[in-house]
mmCIF file of C-alpha atoms in Angstrom:
data_model
loop_
_atom_site.group_PDB
_atom_site.id
_atom_site.type_symbol
_atom_site.label_atom_id
_atom_site.label_comp_id
_atom_site.label_asym_id
_atom_site.label_seq_id
_atom_site.Cartn_x
_atom_site.Cartn_y
_atom_site.Cartn_z
ATOM 1 C CA MET P 1 -5.465 -23.257 37.410
ATOM 2 C CA PHE P 2 -3.071 -20.670 35.960
ATOM 3 C CA GLU P 3 -2.739 -17.217 37.311
ATOM 4 C CA VAL P 4 -2.671 -15.885 33.710
ATOM 5 C CA VAL P 5 -3.239 -17.141 30.184
ATOM 6 C CA ILE P 6 -1.606 -15.140 27.403
ATOM 7 C CA ILE P 7 -3.137 -15.977 23.895
ATOM 8 C CA GLY P 8 -0.754 -15.334 21.158
ATOM 9 C CA ALA P 9 3.108 -15.518 21.112
ATOM 10 C CA GLY P 10 3.951 -12.698 18.668
ATOM 11 C CA THR P 11 5.805 -9.580 19.970
ATOM 12 C CA THR P 12 2.751 -8.265 21.915
ATOM 13 C CA GLY P 13 2.030 -11.563 23.763
ATOM 14 C CA ALA P 14 5.630 -12.108 24.240
ATOM 15 C CA ALA P 15 6.043 -8.854 25.705
ATOM 16 C CA ALA P 16 3.130 -9.460 28.220
ATOM 17 C CA CYS P 17 4.754 -12.708 29.322
ATOM 18 C CA TYR P 18 8.071 -10.869 29.877
ATOM 19 C CA HIS P 19 6.766 -7.851 31.755
ATOM 20 C CA LEU P 20 4.423 -9.810 33.914
ATOM 21 C CA ALA P 21 7.275 -12.297 34.843
ATOM 22 C CA LYS P 22 9.637 -9.495 35.596
ATOM 23 C CA ASN P 23 6.995 -8.017 37.993
ATOM 24 C CA GLY P 24 6.668 -11.238 39.853
ATOM 25 C CA VAL P 25 3.601 -13.004 38.183
ATOM 26 C CA LYS P 26 4.160 -16.715 38.299
ATOM 27 C CA ASN P 27 2.271 -19.789 36.947
ATOM 28 C CA MET P 28 1.413 -18.326 33.372
ATOM 29 C CA ILE P 29 0.848 -20.046 30.207
ATOM 30 C CA CYS P 30 1.192 -18.707 26.795
ATOM 31 C CA LEU P 31 -0.969 -20.356 23.941
ATOM 32 C CA GLU P 32 0.341 -19.986 20.387
ATOM 33 C CA ILE P 33 -1.183 -21.337 17.240
ATOM 34 C CA GLY P 34 2.086 -21.759 15.488
ATOM 35 C CA ARG P 35 5.533 -20.998 16.555
ATOM 36 C CA VAL P 36 6.728 -18.057 18.731
ATOM 37 C CA GLY P 37 6.993 -15.051 16.586
ATOM 38 C CA ARG P 38 5.840 -16.689 13.410
ATOM 39 C CA GLY P 39 2.322 -17.356 13.789
ATOM 40 C CA LEU P 40 0.858 -20.304 11.586
ATOM 41 C CA ASP P 41 3.451 -21.303 9.058
ATOM 42 C CA THR P 42 4.279 -24.566 7.374
ATOM 43 C CA GLU P 43 6.180 -25.729 10.402
ATOM 44 C CA VAL P 44 2.975 -26.550 12.399
ATOM 45 C CA PRO P 45 0.538 -28.043 9.889
ATOM 46 C CA LEU P 46 -3.228 -27.938 11.148
ATOM 47 C CA ALA P 47 -6.093 -29.607 9.492
ATOM 48 C CA VAL P 48 -8.488 -26.935 8.054
ATOM 49 C CA ASP P 49 -11.278 -28.189 10.317
ATOM 50 C CA GLN P 50 -9.185 -27.363 13.261
ATOM 51 C CA ILE P 51 -9.383 -23.754 12.645
ATOM 52 C CA PRO P 52 -12.553 -21.767 13.449
ATOM 53 C CA ALA P 53 -14.252 -20.690 10.133
ATOM 54 C CA ASP P 54 -14.070 -17.017 11.410
ATOM 55 C CA HIS P 55 -10.363 -17.222 11.846
ATOM 56 C CA ILE P 56 -9.687 -18.090 8.227
ATOM 57 C CA ASP P 57 -8.340 -15.346 5.830
ATOM 58 C CA LYS P 58 -8.659 -16.795 2.303
ATOM 59 C CA ASP P 59 -6.662 -14.045 0.884
ATOM 60 C CA LEU P 60 -3.621 -14.914 3.132
ATOM 61 C CA SER P 61 -4.368 -18.700 3.228
ATOM 62 C CA TYR P 62 -4.426 -18.035 7.040
ATOM 63 C CA LYS P 63 -0.762 -17.428 7.631
ATOM 64 C CA PRO P 64 -0.425 -14.581 10.261
ATOM 65 C CA PHE P 65 3.437 -14.973 9.672
ATOM 66 C CA VAL P 66 3.058 -12.752 6.669
ATOM 67 C CA SER P 67 1.616 -9.958 8.612
ATOM 68 C CA GLY P 68 4.151 -7.177 9.491
ATOM 69 C CA THR P 69 6.047 -4.662 7.309
ATOM 70 C CA ALA P 70 8.632 -5.259 4.669
ATOM 71 C CA VAL P 71 11.187 -2.594 5.375
ATOM 72 C CA PHE P 72 13.422 -1.215 2.569
ATOM 73 C CA GLU P 73 17.008 -1.043 3.817
ATOM 74 C CA GLY P 74 18.371 -0.167 0.257
ATOM 75 C CA GLY P 75 20.945 -1.796 -1.805
ATOM 76 C CA SER P 76 20.405 -4.005 -4.796
ATOM 77 C CA ASN P 77 18.636 -6.652 -2.966
ATOM 78 C CA GLY P 78 15.551 -4.414 -2.416
ATOM 79 C CA PRO P 79 13.481 -5.052 0.636
ATOM 80 C CA SER P 80 14.684 -6.763 3.687
ATOM 81 C CA THR P 81 13.144 -9.518 5.527
ATOM 82 C CA ILE P 82 9.699 -8.764 7.446
ATOM 83 C CA LYS P 83 10.432 -6.905 10.622
ATOM 84 C CA MET P 84 8.502 -4.804 13.125
ATOM 85 C CA ILE P 85 8.468 -1.240 12.841
ATOM 86 C CA VAL P 86 8.424 0.672 16.272
ATOM 87 C CA THR P 87 7.292 4.201 15.329
ATOM 88 C CA ALA P 88 6.262 7.416 16.933
ATOM 89 C CA PRO P 89 3.919 9.299 14.414
ATOM 90 C CA PRO P 90 0.213 8.597 14.477
ATOM 91 C CA TYR P 91 -1.527 6.996 11.638
ATOM 92 C CA LYS P 92 -4.191 9.753 11.275
ATOM 93 C CA THR P 93 -3.558 13.532 11.096
ATOM 94 C CA ILE P 94 -2.827 15.446 14.142
ATOM 95 C CA SER P 95 -5.913 17.662 13.441
ATOM 96 C CA GLU P 96 -8.145 14.541 13.609
ATOM 97 C CA PHE P 97 -6.483 13.688 16.844
ATOM 98 C CA VAL P 98 -7.061 17.041 18.332
ATOM 99 C CA ASP P 99 -10.747 16.943 17.273
ATOM 100 C CA HIS P 100 -11.285 13.458 19.120
ATOM 101 C CA HIS P 101 -8.832 13.745 22.124
ATOM 102 C CA GLY P 102 -7.830 17.492 22.521
ATOM 103 C CA LEU P 103 -4.412 19.047 22.425
ATOM 104 C CA ASP P 104 -3.343 17.456 25.887
ATOM 105 C CA GLY P 105 -4.699 14.008 24.586
ATOM 106 C CA VAL P 106 -2.368 14.351 21.434
ATOM 107 C CA LYS P 107 0.715 15.365 23.348
ATOM 108 C CA ALA P 108 0.130 12.482 25.789
ATOM 109 C CA TYR P 109 -0.128 9.991 22.867
ATOM 110 C CA LEU P 110 3.155 11.048 21.170
ATOM 111 C CA GLU P 111 4.985 11.002 24.425
ATOM 112 C CA ALA P 112 3.416 7.613 25.050
ATOM 113 C CA THR P 113 4.489 6.251 21.723
ATOM 114 C CA ALA P 114 7.914 7.595 21.848
ATOM 115 C CA PHE P 115 8.391 6.129 25.215
ATOM 116 C CA GLY P 116 7.100 2.759 24.083
ATOM 117 C CA ARG P 117 9.419 2.878 20.974
ATOM 118 C CA ASP P 118 12.566 3.773 23.078
ATOM 119 C CA LEU P 119 11.634 0.998 25.724
ATOM 120 C CA GLU P 120 11.082 -1.693 22.955
ATOM 121 C CA VAL P 121 14.433 -0.655 21.280
ATOM 122 C CA ASP P 122 16.314 -0.795 24.571
ATOM 123 C CA LEU P 123 14.865 -4.183 25.574
ATOM 124 C CA ALA P 124 15.520 -5.716 22.213
ATOM 125 C CA THR P 125 19.076 -4.440 22.183
ATOM 126 C CA GLU P 126 19.546 -6.105 25.728
ATOM 127 C CA LEU P 127 17.788 -9.441 25.087
ATOM 128 C CA LEU P 128 18.726 -10.153 21.282
ATOM 129 C CA PRO P 129 21.815 -12.295 20.646
ATOM 130 C CA LYS P 130 22.886 -10.104 17.644
ATOM 131 C CA PRO P 131 21.481 -6.512 18.477
ATOM 132 C CA ALA P 132 23.755 -4.867 15.926
ATOM 133 C CA GLU P 133 21.985 -6.807 13.183
ATOM 134 C CA GLN P 134 18.562 -7.314 14.725
ATOM 135 C CA VAL P 135 17.804 -3.813 15.939
ATOM 136 C CA LYS P 136 18.509 -0.940 13.646
ATOM 137 C CA ARG P 137 17.514 2.872 14.249
ATOM 138 C CA LEU P 138 17.369 3.805 10.621
ATOM 139 C CA GLY P 139 14.523 6.307 10.955
ATOM 140 C CA SER P 140 11.266 6.255 9.032
ATOM 141 C CA VAL P 141 9.561 8.349 6.572
ATOM 142 C CA MET P 142 5.928 9.301 6.192
ATOM 143 C CA VAL P 143 5.644 10.207 2.496
ATOM 144 C CA CYS P 144 3.039 11.803 0.237
ATOM 145 C CA GLU P 145 2.108 12.583 -3.339
ATOM 146 C CA ALA P 146 2.282 15.988 -4.926
ATOM 147 C CA LYS P 147 -1.408 16.740 -4.344
ATOM 148 C CA ASP P 148 -0.886 16.246 -0.625
ATOM 149 C CA VAL P 149 2.293 18.146 -0.138
ATOM 150 C CA GLU P 150 0.825 21.358 1.634
ATOM 151 C CA GLU P 151 -1.275 19.156 3.918
ATOM 152 C CA MET P 152 1.690 16.948 4.864
ATOM 153 C CA ARG P 153 3.893 20.061 5.372
ATOM 154 C CA ALA P 154 1.275 21.397 7.838
ATOM 155 C CA GLU P 155 1.308 18.038 9.537
ATOM 156 C CA CYS P 156 5.180 18.202 9.977
ATOM 157 C CA SER P 157 4.754 21.951 11.575
ATOM 158 C CA ARG P 158 1.940 20.594 13.842
ATOM 159 C CA LEU P 159 4.105 17.578 15.013
ATOM 160 C CA GLN P 160 7.119 19.708 15.625
ATOM 161 C CA GLU P 161 5.159 22.160 17.614
ATOM 162 C CA LEU P 162 3.893 19.292 19.794
ATOM 163 C CA GLY P 163 7.604 18.390 20.720
ATOM 164 C CA CYS P 164 7.869 15.377 18.127
ATOM 165 C CA GLU P 165 11.251 15.110 16.754
ATOM 166 C CA CYS P 166 10.800 15.078 12.956
ATOM 167 C CA ARG P 167 11.757 17.281 9.907
ATOM 168 C CA TRP P 168 10.463 18.027 6.570
ATOM 169 C CA MET P 169 12.003 16.324 3.399
ATOM 170 C CA GLY P 170 11.493 17.766 -0.034
ATOM 171 C CA ARG P 171 11.323 15.729 -3.341
ATOM 172 C CA ASP P 172 15.075 15.711 -4.026
ATOM 173 C CA GLU P 173 15.610 14.016 -0.717
ATOM 174 C CA ILE P 174 12.593 11.606 -0.950
ATOM 175 C CA GLN P 175 13.662 10.518 -4.518
ATOM 176 C CA ALA P 176 17.186 9.826 -3.327
ATOM 177 C CA LEU P 177 16.325 7.582 -0.486
ATOM 178 C CA PRO P 178 16.969 3.837 -0.948
ATOM 179 C CA GLY P 179 13.792 1.915 -1.916
ATOM 180 C CA ALA P 180 11.870 5.109 -2.354
ATOM 181 C CA ALA P 181 8.805 4.518 -4.698
ATOM 182 C CA VAL P 182 8.422 6.653 -7.644
ATOM 183 C CA GLY P 183 5.612 9.185 -7.480
ATOM 184 C CA PHE P 184 6.192 10.549 -3.824
ATOM 185 C CA ASP P 185 6.953 14.112 -3.708
ATOM 186 C CA ALA P 186 7.770 14.797 -0.069
ATOM 187 C CA GLY P 187 7.699 13.329 3.335
ATOM 188 C CA ILE P 188 8.332 13.663 7.093
ATOM 189 C CA TRP P 189 11.477 12.167 8.478
ATOM 190 C CA PHE P 190 11.403 10.575 11.871
ATOM 191 C CA PRO P 191 15.136 9.984 12.892
ATOM 192 C CA HIS P 192 14.636 7.802 15.905
ATOM 193 C CA ASP P 193 12.244 5.172 14.530
ATOM 194 C CA ALA P 194 13.692 1.670 14.343
ATOM 195 C CA ILE P 195 13.082 -1.688 12.906
ATOM 196 C CA ILE P 196 13.396 -4.780 15.196
ATOM 197 C CA ASP P 197 13.608 -8.538 13.998
ATOM 198 C CA SER P 198 10.356 -9.330 15.447
ATOM 199 C CA THR P 199 10.491 -13.194 15.256
ATOM 200 C CA ALA P 200 13.836 -13.138 17.209
ATOM 201 C CA TYR P 201 12.497 -10.657 19.485
ATOM 202 C CA ALA P 202 9.323 -12.501 20.408
ATOM 203 C CA GLN P 203 11.423 -15.758 20.900
ATOM 204 C CA ALA P 204 13.888 -13.706 23.218
ATOM 205 C CA LEU P 205 11.109 -12.334 25.383
ATOM 206 C CA ILE P 206 9.453 -15.662 25.828
ATOM 207 C CA GLY P 207 12.783 -17.320 26.701
ATOM 208 C CA ALA P 208 13.551 -14.650 29.358
ATOM 209 C CA ALA P 209 10.099 -15.224 30.846
ATOM 210 C CA ALA P 210 10.557 -19.102 30.781
ATOM 211 C CA ASN P 211 14.035 -18.648 32.386
ATOM 212 C CA LEU P 212 12.387 -16.795 35.241
ATOM 213 C CA GLY P 213 10.335 -19.826 36.195
ATOM 214 C CA ALA P 214 7.079 -18.064 35.362
ATOM 215 C CA LEU P 215 5.909 -19.427 32.045
ATOM 216 C CA GLU P 216 4.682 -22.618 30.306
ATOM 217 C CA LEU P 217 4.464 -22.519 26.510
ATOM 218 C CA ARG P 218 2.079 -24.414 24.219
ATOM 219 C CA GLU P 219 2.926 -24.045 20.505
ATOM 220 C CA GLY P 220 0.270 -25.493 18.050
ATOM 221 C CA PHE P 221 -2.545 -24.739 20.305
ATOM 222 C CA CYS P 222 -5.550 -23.533 18.174
ATOM 223 C CA VAL P 223 -7.908 -21.395 20.376
ATOM 224 C CA ALA P 224 -11.450 -22.208 19.581
ATOM 225 C CA GLU P 225 -13.335 -20.441 22.437
ATOM 226 C CA VAL P 226 -12.700 -18.101 25.265
ATOM 227 C CA ARG P 227 -15.314 -17.738 28.051
ATOM 228 C CA GLU P 228 -15.617 -16.475 31.495
ATOM 229 C CA THR P 229 -16.840 -19.061 34.119
ATOM 230 C CA ALA P 230 -19.470 -18.530 36.652
ATOM 231 C CA GLY P 231 -16.821 -18.078 39.254
ATOM 232 C CA GLY P 232 -15.010 -15.337 37.275
ATOM 233 C CA ALA P 233 -12.236 -17.405 35.946
ATOM 234 C CA VAL P 234 -11.213 -17.729 32.237
ATOM 235 C CA ARG P 235 -11.860 -20.773 30.243
ATOM 236 C CA VAL P 236 -10.005 -21.244 27.059
ATOM 237 C CA ARG P 237 -10.959 -24.360 24.817
ATOM 238 C CA GLY P 238 -8.799 -25.560 22.117
ATOM 239 C CA ALA P 239 -9.689 -26.873 18.758
ATOM 240 C CA ASP P 240 -8.775 -30.365 19.914
ATOM 241 C CA GLY P 241 -11.138 -30.222 22.887
ATOM 242 C CA SER P 242 -8.400 -29.360 25.583
ATOM 243 C CA VAL P 243 -9.292 -26.768 28.220
ATOM 244 C CA VAL P 244 -7.093 -24.197 30.035
ATOM 245 C CA LEU P 245 -8.286 -22.464 33.028
ATOM 246 C CA ALA P 246 -6.728 -19.166 34.460
ATOM 247 C CA ARG P 247 -7.675 -16.199 36.746
ATOM 248 C CA ARG P 248 -6.873 -13.749 34.062
ATOM 249 C CA ALA P 249 -6.461 -13.527 30.366
ATOM 250 C CA VAL P 250 -4.412 -11.549 28.012
ATOM 251 C CA VAL P 251 -5.508 -11.686 24.379
ATOM 252 C CA ALA P 252 -2.721 -10.651 21.953
ATOM 253 C CA THR P 253 -3.775 -12.203 18.830
ATOM 254 C CA GLY P 254 -3.703 -9.068 16.600
ATOM 255 C CA GLY P 255 -7.358 -9.611 15.465
#
């Protein structure tokens, strides 16, 4: 029986493997449906009947590797390869956050996300073989159309009042940005946000955990079922009928 089973070897699952290993957890196993940091792509062919029906996304032809964000770095080549954005701003308005979690809750959220972003950037810089190419602090912009300018400006002011490092960008600045889409009139600039090569990062995290002697990796393992046993352990059954038992589980499949 394993101490921990981690399901998924994207950046989240790989980070779980790394941090657990660094904190002394041994005898772990990571199960990945495809390749580390890539999800299911053409390198790991699986018969359709091996994939649980509720896991199939017909629009994506079930290829989690296409998830992520295409980041514009400018230049004549357009968007870069798919990478992970590590960002501080919330994905809802601050007013909505305050309504649900209170002012202290919002401050704690912003502090935690900024801390997490900086932690990921520092760790990726330490582990990746070519950090100058694979980790870039280019900043990010939250943009809006003309009808939403006043609301966005108020959002910027609220973020600044809460200690979030950001600034307002008007239409001329937004339109001058490399890769900026036509139709956006203003935005909020977050100077410390970064992009990280997520595939290489996940591979580096898994490699570091394995080097500590703490991790077994199984690629091409399609999870069909996860259940708790009568004794409180975790039983993971693969689509091929194989079974993995562990005392604890981390589910990091992004869905």
